[in-house]
Coordinates of C-alpha atoms in Angstrom, one line a residue:
M55 CA 0.2 -8.0 -8.5
A56 CA 3.1 -10.4 -8.5
G57 CA 6.6 -9.9 -7.2
E58 CA 8.4 -9.2 -3.9
I59 CA 9.3 -6.3 -1.7
L60 CA 12.3 -6.3 0.6
L61 CA 11.9 -5.0 4.1
A62 CA 15.3 -4.0 5.3
R63 CA 15.0 -3.4 9.0
R64 CA 17.7 -0.8 9.9
A65 CA 17.9 2.0 12.3
T66 CA 19.5 4.3 9.8
L67 CA 19.7 4.3 6.0
S68 CA 22.8 2.9 4.3
P69 CA 25.3 5.4 3.0
W70 CA 25.2 4.3 -0.7
S71 CA 23.2 6.2 -3.2
Y72 CA 19.5 5.6 -3.4
G73 CA 18.9 7.3 -6.8
Q74 CA 15.2 8.3 -6.8
S75 CA 14.5 7.4 -3.2
R76 CA 11.9 9.4 -1.3
L77 CA 12.1 10.0 2.4
R78 CA 8.6 9.5 3.9
F79 CA 8.8 9.9 7.7
I80 CA 11.6 10.7 10.1
G81 CA 11.3 9.4 13.7
Q82 CA 13.2 7.9 16.5
L83 CA 15.0 4.6 17.3
A84 CA 13.7 2.2 19.9
L85 CA 15.8 2.0 23.0
V86 CA 18.0 -1.1 23.1
V87 CA 19.3 -2.3 26.4
V88 CA 21.6 -5.2 27.1
L89 CA 20.8 -6.9 30.5
P90 CA 22.7 -9.5 32.4
W91 CA 22.5 -13.1 31.2
P92 CA 20.5 -14.5 34.3
L93 CA 17.7 -12.0 33.6
R94 CA 17.9 -12.8 29.8
A95 CA 17.7 -16.5 30.5
S96 CA 14.7 -16.1 32.8
L97 CA 12.9 -14.5 30.0
A98 CA 13.3 -17.6 27.8
Q99 CA 12.6 -20.5 30.1
S100 CA 10.6 -22.3 27.4
L101 CA 12.5 -21.1 24.4
E102 CA 15.6 -22.6 22.9
L103 CA 17.9 -19.7 22.2
G104 CA 20.1 -20.1 19.2
S105 CA 23.7 -18.9 18.8
V106 CA 23.8 -19.9 15.2
I107 CA 21.4 -18.5 12.6
P108 CA 19.6 -21.5 10.9
S109 CA 20.7 -22.1 7.3
S110 CA 17.2 -21.4 6.0
L111 CA 17.5 -17.8 7.4
K112 CA 21.0 -17.0 6.3
G113 CA 21.2 -14.3 3.8
Q114 CA 18.0 -12.7 5.2
V115 CA 18.8 -12.7 8.9
S116 CA 22.0 -11.3 10.4
I117 CA 23.4 -9.9 13.6
E118 CA 24.8 -6.4 13.3
H119 CA 27.5 -5.0 15.6
P120 CA 27.4 -1.2 15.3
P121 CA 30.5 0.4 16.9
G122 CA 29.8 1.4 20.5
E123 CA 26.3 -0.1 20.4
P124 CA 24.8 -3.4 21.5
P125 CA 24.3 -6.0 18.8
R126 CA 20.9 -6.1 17.0
L127 CA 19.1 -8.4 14.8
H128 CA 18.6 -7.4 11.1
V129 CA 15.8 -9.1 9.1
N130 CA 15.3 -8.8 5.4
A131 CA 11.6 -9.8 5.0
R132 CA 10.3 -10.2 1.5
L133 CA 6.7 -9.9 0.5
R134 CA 5.9 -12.6 -2.0
G135 CA 2.8 -13.7 -3.8
S136 CA -0.2 -12.2 -5.6
A137 CA -2.9 -9.7 -4.6
P138 CA -5.6 -9.2 -7.2
H139 CA -6.2 -5.6 -7.9
G140 CA -3.4 -4.6 -5.4
V141 CA -5.4 -5.4 -2.3
V142 CA -5.0 -8.2 0.3
S143 CA -8.5 -8.9 1.8
L144 CA -8.6 -10.6 5.2
P145 CA -11.7 -11.5 7.2
F146 CA -11.6 -10.6 10.9
D147 CA -13.6 -11.2 14.1
L148 CA -14.3 -8.8 16.9
R149 CA -13.4 -10.2 20.3
D150 CA -13.7 -8.1 23.4
G151 CA -14.0 -5.1 21.1
R152 CA -10.8 -5.8 19.3
I153 CA -9.9 -7.0 15.8
V154 CA -8.7 -10.6 15.5
L155 CA -7.3 -12.1 12.3
T156 CA -8.3 -15.7 12.5
N157 CA -6.4 -18.8 11.5
M158 CA -3.2 -17.0 10.3
T159 CA -0.5 -19.4 9.1
L160 CA 3.0 -19.1 10.5
L161 CA 6.0 -20.9 8.9
E162 CA 8.8 -22.5 10.9
P163 CA 12.3 -21.2 10.0
T164 CA 14.1 -24.6 10.4
A165 CA 11.5 -27.1 9.1
P166 CA 10.5 -26.4 5.5
G167 CA 6.7 -26.9 5.1
A168 CA 6.0 -26.9 8.8
E169 CA 3.1 -24.6 9.5
H170 CA 1.3 -23.4 12.6
V171 CA -2.1 -21.6 12.9
L172 CA -2.6 -18.7 15.3
D173 CA -5.2 -16.0 15.7
L174 CA -3.5 -12.6 15.7
L175 CA -4.7 -9.4 17.4
L176 CA -4.3 -6.4 15.1
D177 CA -2.6 -3.7 17.1
T178 CA -1.5 -0.5 15.4
S179 CA 0.3 0.7 18.6
A180 CA 2.3 -2.5 19.1
Q181 CA 5.9 -1.9 18.2
G182 CA 7.3 -4.7 16.0
S183 CA 6.0 -7.0 13.2
L184 CA 4.9 -10.1 15.1
L185 CA 4.7 -10.1 18.9
L186 CA 4.4 -13.5 20.6
S187 CA 4.5 -14.8 24.1
E188 CA 7.4 -17.1 24.9
R189 CA 5.1 -20.0 24.9
D190 CA 3.6 -19.3 21.5
A191 CA 7.0 -18.6 20.0
A192 CA 8.3 -21.9 21.2
R193 CA 5.2 -23.7 19.9
C194 CA 5.7 -22.2 16.5
G195 CA 9.4 -23.1 16.4
A196 CA 10.6 -19.5 16.3
W197 CA 14.4 -19.0 16.1
V198 CA 15.4 -16.6 18.9
S199 CA 18.9 -15.1 19.0
A200 CA 21.1 -15.9 22.1
E201 CA 23.6 -13.2 21.1
V202 CA 21.3 -10.2 20.9
G203 CA 20.4 -9.1 24.4
L204 CA 17.1 -8.1 25.8
Q205 CA 15.7 -5.0 24.1
R206 CA 13.2 -2.5 25.4
T207 CA 9.9 -1.8 23.9
C208 CA 6.5 -0.5 25.0
G209 CA 2.8 -0.4 24.3
I210 CA 0.2 2.0 25.5
R211 CA 0.0 0.2 28.9
G212 CA 3.7 0.2 29.7
G213 CA 7.2 -0.9 28.8
A214 CA 8.5 -4.5 28.5
E215 CA 11.6 -6.4 27.6
F216 CA 11.7 -8.8 24.6
L217 CA 14.1 -11.1 22.8
S218 CA 14.6 -10.9 19.0
G219 CA 14.1 -13.7 16.6
A220 CA 12.4 -14.7 13.3
L221 CA 9.9 -17.2 11.9
G222 CA 10.1 -18.5 8.4
G223 CA 7.1 -16.4 7.3
L224 CA 3.6 -15.2 7.8
R225 CA 0.8 -15.7 5.2
L226 CA -1.5 -12.8 4.6
G227 CA -4.1 -14.1 2.1
G228 CA -2.3 -14.5 -1.2
V229 CA 0.8 -12.7 0.1
S230 CA 3.5 -13.9 2.5
M231 CA 6.1 -12.1 4.4
E232 CA 9.2 -14.3 4.5
P233 CA 10.9 -14.4 7.0
I234 CA 9.1 -12.3 9.6
P235 CA 10.8 -10.6 12.6
V236 CA 9.5 -11.8 15.9
R237 CA 9.6 -10.2 19.4
T238 CA 9.1 -12.7 22.3
S239 CA 8.1 -11.8 25.8
S240 CA 7.9 -13.8 29.0
E241 CA 4.7 -12.0 29.9
P242 CA 1.4 -13.7 28.9
M243 CA 0.0 -11.9 25.9
A244 CA -2.2 -12.6 22.9
P245 CA -0.3 -12.9 19.6
R246 CA -0.2 -9.6 17.9
L247 CA 0.4 -8.2 14.4
G248 CA 2.1 -4.9 15.0
I249 CA 2.7 -1.7 13.2
D250 CA 6.0 -2.7 11.5
A251 CA 4.3 -5.4 9.5
L252 CA 1.4 -3.1 8.6
A253 CA 3.8 -0.4 7.4
A254 CA 5.1 -2.8 4.8
F255 CA 1.9 -1.9 2.9
E256 CA 0.8 1.4 1.5
G257 CA -2.2 1.4 3.8
V258 CA -4.7 -0.4 5.9
I259 CA -8.5 -0.1 5.5
L260 CA -10.9 -1.3 8.3
D261 CA -14.0 -2.2 6.4
W262 CA -16.4 -2.7 9.3
P263 CA -19.7 -3.6 7.4
R264 CA -17.9 -6.5 5.6
R265 CA -15.7 -7.4 8.5
R266 CA -12.6 -7.2 6.2
L267 CA -9.1 -5.9 6.7
L268 CA -7.8 -4.5 3.4
L269 CA -4.0 -4.2 2.9
V270 CA -3.1 -2.0 0.0
V271 CA 0.2 -3.4 -1.5
R272 CA 3.0 -1.0 -2.3
R273 CA 3.4 0.0 -5.9
T274 CA 7.0 -1.1 -5.9
L275 CA 5.7 -4.7 -6.1
Y276 CA 4.4 -4.0 -9.6
S277 CA 6.2 -4.4 -12.8
A278 CA 7.4 -1.3 -14.6
D279 CA 4.1 -1.1 -16.4
S280 CA 1.4 0.6 -14.3
P281 CA -1.3 -2.0 -13.8
P282 CA -4.9 -1.1 -14.5
S283 CA -5.8 -2.2 -10.9
R284 CA -4.2 0.9 -9.5
A285 CA -7.0 2.9 -11.0
A286 CA -9.5 1.3 -8.7
I287 CA -7.5 2.1 -5.6
D288 CA -6.8 5.6 -6.6
A289 CA -10.5 6.1 -7.5
L290 CA -11.5 4.9 -4.0
A291 CA -9.0 7.3 -2.4
A292 CA -10.4 10.2 -4.5
N293 CA -14.0 9.4 -3.5
A294 CA -15.7 12.5 -2.1
H295 CA -17.3 10.4 0.7
W296 CA -14.0 10.3 2.6
T297 CA -12.9 13.0 5.1
S298 CA -9.2 13.0 5.9
T299 CA -6.7 14.4 8.4
P300 CA -2.9 14.2 8.4
L301 CA -1.4 10.9 9.7
L302 CA 2.0 11.0 11.4
L303 CA 3.7 7.7 11.7
G304 CA 7.0 8.7 13.3
A305 CA 9.4 6.5 11.5
T306 CA 11.9 6.5 8.7
A307 CA 10.5 4.9 5.6
D308 CA 12.2 5.0 2.2
S309 CA 11.0 3.6 -1.1
V310 CA 13.9 3.0 -3.5
E311 CA 12.6 3.5 -7.0
S312 CA 15.8 2.6 -8.8
L313 CA 15.6 -0.9 -7.3
R314 CA 11.8 -0.8 -7.0
H315 CA 11.5 -3.8 -4.6
V316 CA 13.2 -2.2 -1.6
F317 CA 11.4 -0.6 1.3
I318 CA 13.4 0.4 4.3
I319 CA 11.9 1.3 7.7
S320 CA 13.2 2.0 11.1
R321 CA 11.9 1.3 14.6
G322 CA 9.5 3.4 16.7
M323 CA 6.3 4.0 14.9
W324 CA 3.3 5.7 16.5
P325 CA 0.4 6.5 14.2
R326 CA -1.0 9.9 15.3
I327 CA -3.7 12.3 14.2
T328 CA -5.0 15.7 15.3
I329 CA -8.6 15.6 16.7
R330 CA -10.9 18.5 17.7
V331 CA -13.1 18.6 20.7
G332 CA -15.0 21.8 21.1
D333 CA -12.7 24.6 20.1
R334 CA -9.5 22.8 21.1
E335 CA -7.2 20.5 19.2
Y336 CA -5.4 17.4 20.6
S337 CA -2.9 14.9 19.4
A338 CA -4.3 11.3 19.5
L339 CA -2.6 7.9 19.0
V340 CA -4.6 5.5 16.8
S341 CA -4.6 2.2 18.6
T342 CA -6.5 -0.8 17.4
G343 CA -5.3 -2.6 20.4
Y344 CA -7.4 -0.5 22.7
A345 CA -11.1 -1.5 22.8
G346 CA -12.5 1.7 24.4
D347 CA -13.5 5.0 22.7
V348 CA -10.9 7.4 24.0
W349 CA -8.3 7.2 26.8
L350 CA -7.3 10.6 28.1
R351 CA -3.7 11.5 29.2
Q352 CA -3.3 12.5 32.8
G353 CA -2.8 16.2 33.2
V354 CA -4.4 17.3 29.9
Q355 CA -7.6 19.3 30.2
W356 CA -10.6 18.2 28.2
P357 CA -14.3 19.3 28.0
L358 CA -15.9 16.6 30.0
E359 CA -19.6 16.3 30.9
T360 CA -20.2 17.1 34.5
P361 CA -21.7 14.1 36.3
G362 CA -25.4 14.5 36.6
A363 CA -25.5 18.0 35.2
G364 CA -25.7 17.4 31.5
V365 CA -23.6 20.5 30.7
S366 CA -20.1 20.9 29.3
T367 CA -17.4 21.9 31.7
I368 CA -13.6 22.0 31.4
L369 CA -12.4 19.5 33.9
D370 CA -8.9 18.2 34.7
A371 CA -8.5 14.7 33.2
A372 CA -6.7 13.7 36.3
T373 CA -10.0 13.4 38.1
P374 CA -10.3 10.1 40.1
L375 CA -13.5 9.3 38.2
R376 CA -12.5 6.6 35.7
T377 CA -15.3 6.7 33.1
R378 CA -16.8 9.9 31.7
R379 CA -18.3 11.4 28.6
L380 CA -17.0 14.2 26.5
G381 CA -19.0 17.3 26.8
A382 CA -18.6 18.1 23.1
A383 CA -18.4 16.3 19.8
L384 CA -15.1 14.8 18.8
R385 CA -14.1 15.5 15.2
I386 CA -11.8 13.8 12.9
G387 CA -11.7 15.9 9.7
D388 CA -15.4 16.6 9.0
R389 CA -16.7 13.5 10.9
A390 CA -18.3 14.3 14.2
Y391 CA -18.5 11.7 16.9
H392 CA -21.1 12.2 19.6
D393 CA -21.7 10.4 22.9
V394 CA -18.0 9.6 23.3
Q395 CA -17.1 7.6 26.3
V396 CA -13.7 8.3 27.8
E397 CA -11.3 6.8 30.4
T398 CA -9.0 9.1 32.3
N399 CA -5.6 9.0 33.9
W400 CA -3.6 7.5 31.0
Q401 CA 0.1 7.7 31.7
P402 CA 2.3 7.1 28.7
P403 CA 5.3 4.8 29.4
A404 CA 8.7 6.3 29.7
E405 CA 9.6 5.0 26.2
M406 CA 7.0 7.4 24.8
T407 CA 8.4 10.5 26.4
D408 CA 9.3 12.1 23.1
V409 CA 6.0 11.2 21.4
P410 CA 3.5 14.1 21.8
V411 CA 0.2 12.3 22.5
D412 CA -2.8 13.7 24.5
A413 CA -5.1 10.7 24.2
V414 CA -5.5 7.2 22.7
I415 CA -8.3 6.6 20.2
G416 CA -9.5 3.0 20.3
L417 CA -11.8 0.7 18.3
G418 CA -14.9 1.9 20.3
L419 CA -14.6 5.1 18.2
L420 CA -12.9 3.8 15.1
S421 CA -15.5 1.1 14.5
R422 CA -18.3 3.6 14.0
A423 CA -17.2 4.1 10.3
P424 CA -14.8 2.6 7.9
V425 CA -11.3 4.0 8.3
W426 CA -8.2 4.0 6.0
L427 CA -4.7 4.5 7.4
D428 CA -2.9 5.6 4.3
F429 CA 0.8 5.4 5.1
E430 CA 1.9 6.3 1.6
A431 CA -0.2 9.5 1.4
G432 CA 0.3 10.3 5.1
V433 CA -3.4 10.7 5.8
L434 CA -6.1 9.0 7.8
R435 CA -9.5 8.8 6.0
V436 CA -12.9 8.3 7.6
W437 CA -15.9 7.3 5.5
I438 CA -18.8 9.7 5.7
G439 CA -20.9 8.3 2.8
G440 CA -23.2 6.0 4.7
D441 CA -22.8 2.6 6.4
T442 CA -20.8 0.8 3.7
V443 CA -17.6 2.0 2.0
A444 CA -17.5 1.7 -1.7
A445 CA -15.9 -1.5 -3.0
F446 CA -13.0 -1.8 -5.4
A447 CA -14.1 -2.3 -9.0
G448 CA -13.6 -5.9 -9.9
A449 CA -12.2 -6.8 -6.4
R450 CA -14.9 -6.4 -3.9
P451 CA -13.6 -6.6 -0.3
S452 CA -16.2 -9.2 0.6
D453 CA -14.7 -11.7 -1.9

C-alpha cells in the first residue's frame, strides 16, 4: 500500500456530488458549547492558545463558522506511508488491564522534524482522534485554537470540556496521520488514541496471543489496480473460525470512490453490539478503555448469580452490591463466555442519552479471544478457532 487518505472532519456532508459515494453509518453530532472566556482560560493554564493557524497547518486546518452555530475546528488529516499487505501491525503492552501502544511518535505542528514520544492508551469509547491532558499537549507543542470555544464531550465515566487543536502528525508504524486533531483537557488523564482515529481504517484486530494491534487500511489508499495483498485480508475475514455479530458505530462515514482518497466522518461514534445472556438480548458498548469484564447499566435487569446460592436469579442491576457474576453465559455470536464478572450501577453521562446501551464490555472479556472490529463490513468478529488467530499470508502480525 502506498498513498494517502484524506480525513475531512465535518458534521455534515458537503452539498456537491459524490459520484459513487456510499453512506456507511448515520449518527449524531457531538454537543458543542461555548463557555465564557475566564472558564476557557482556566482550562488552558499551561497551554499557549493560538489565534492564528500556524503556516505548517494552513490548508489542512481551518475554523468554520456555520450560520447560527459556534465556530468549530476543521482538520483534514491525511494518512501517508506504506503498509505491507494492507495492514499496520503495532505491538502493545497490557497495563492495569488496558491496551497501551508504546513509544508512539507525535510531530509538532510548528517545528518541522520535532518529535515527541508518548505511550497511548487505546480507547474505543473515547470520542476524538488524540486526547491529551493540557500538560501533555503543551509538552508536545500542540497548537490549540483560541477562537474555538470549549466543547463538550464524554466518555463512559462522565462528561468533560475540551479545547480543540492539532499536532503535525502521529506515526502508526509505516503510516502517519498528518496532521492529527487533538482534544485537550485540564483534567489529569493518560494520553489516548480514540475512536475517530481508529475509524480512519477499515478495521481493528486485537491479536492477543501475539500482543499486536492490526489496523486494516482502507482500500481507497490503493491504486486503481486491486493489489494481491487484499486477498490475504479477505481470506482471513472469510475464515470459518470467526463468529460475528453486527457492529453499530453511530456516525456518518462516506467513502468517495470517484476521488478514491477521501473518507469523511462526523462526530459521535459509539461501537455497539448485541449480546445474549440467557434468553435475553442486550445492547453493549465495546470499550477498550474499560479494564473489567462487563459494567451493567443502572435500572436494567440481568440474570445475576445470587450471592452464596450458586443459582441464577433475575436481580435488579441497581443492587448496592458492586461486584457480581452473571448467572448465565454471555454470548457474542456463537462464542460463549462463562464466569463473567460484572460491576453494577453504571450511569451513562447525559451526552449519551440518545445512545441505547445496556452495558459496557471491557477488555476483561474481550481479551479472552482475538477480536476484529470491522468498520467497513459493519461486524464484530470473535475468533473461535483456538488460542491463536490465523496470520496473514506473507505478512504475519508478529513481524
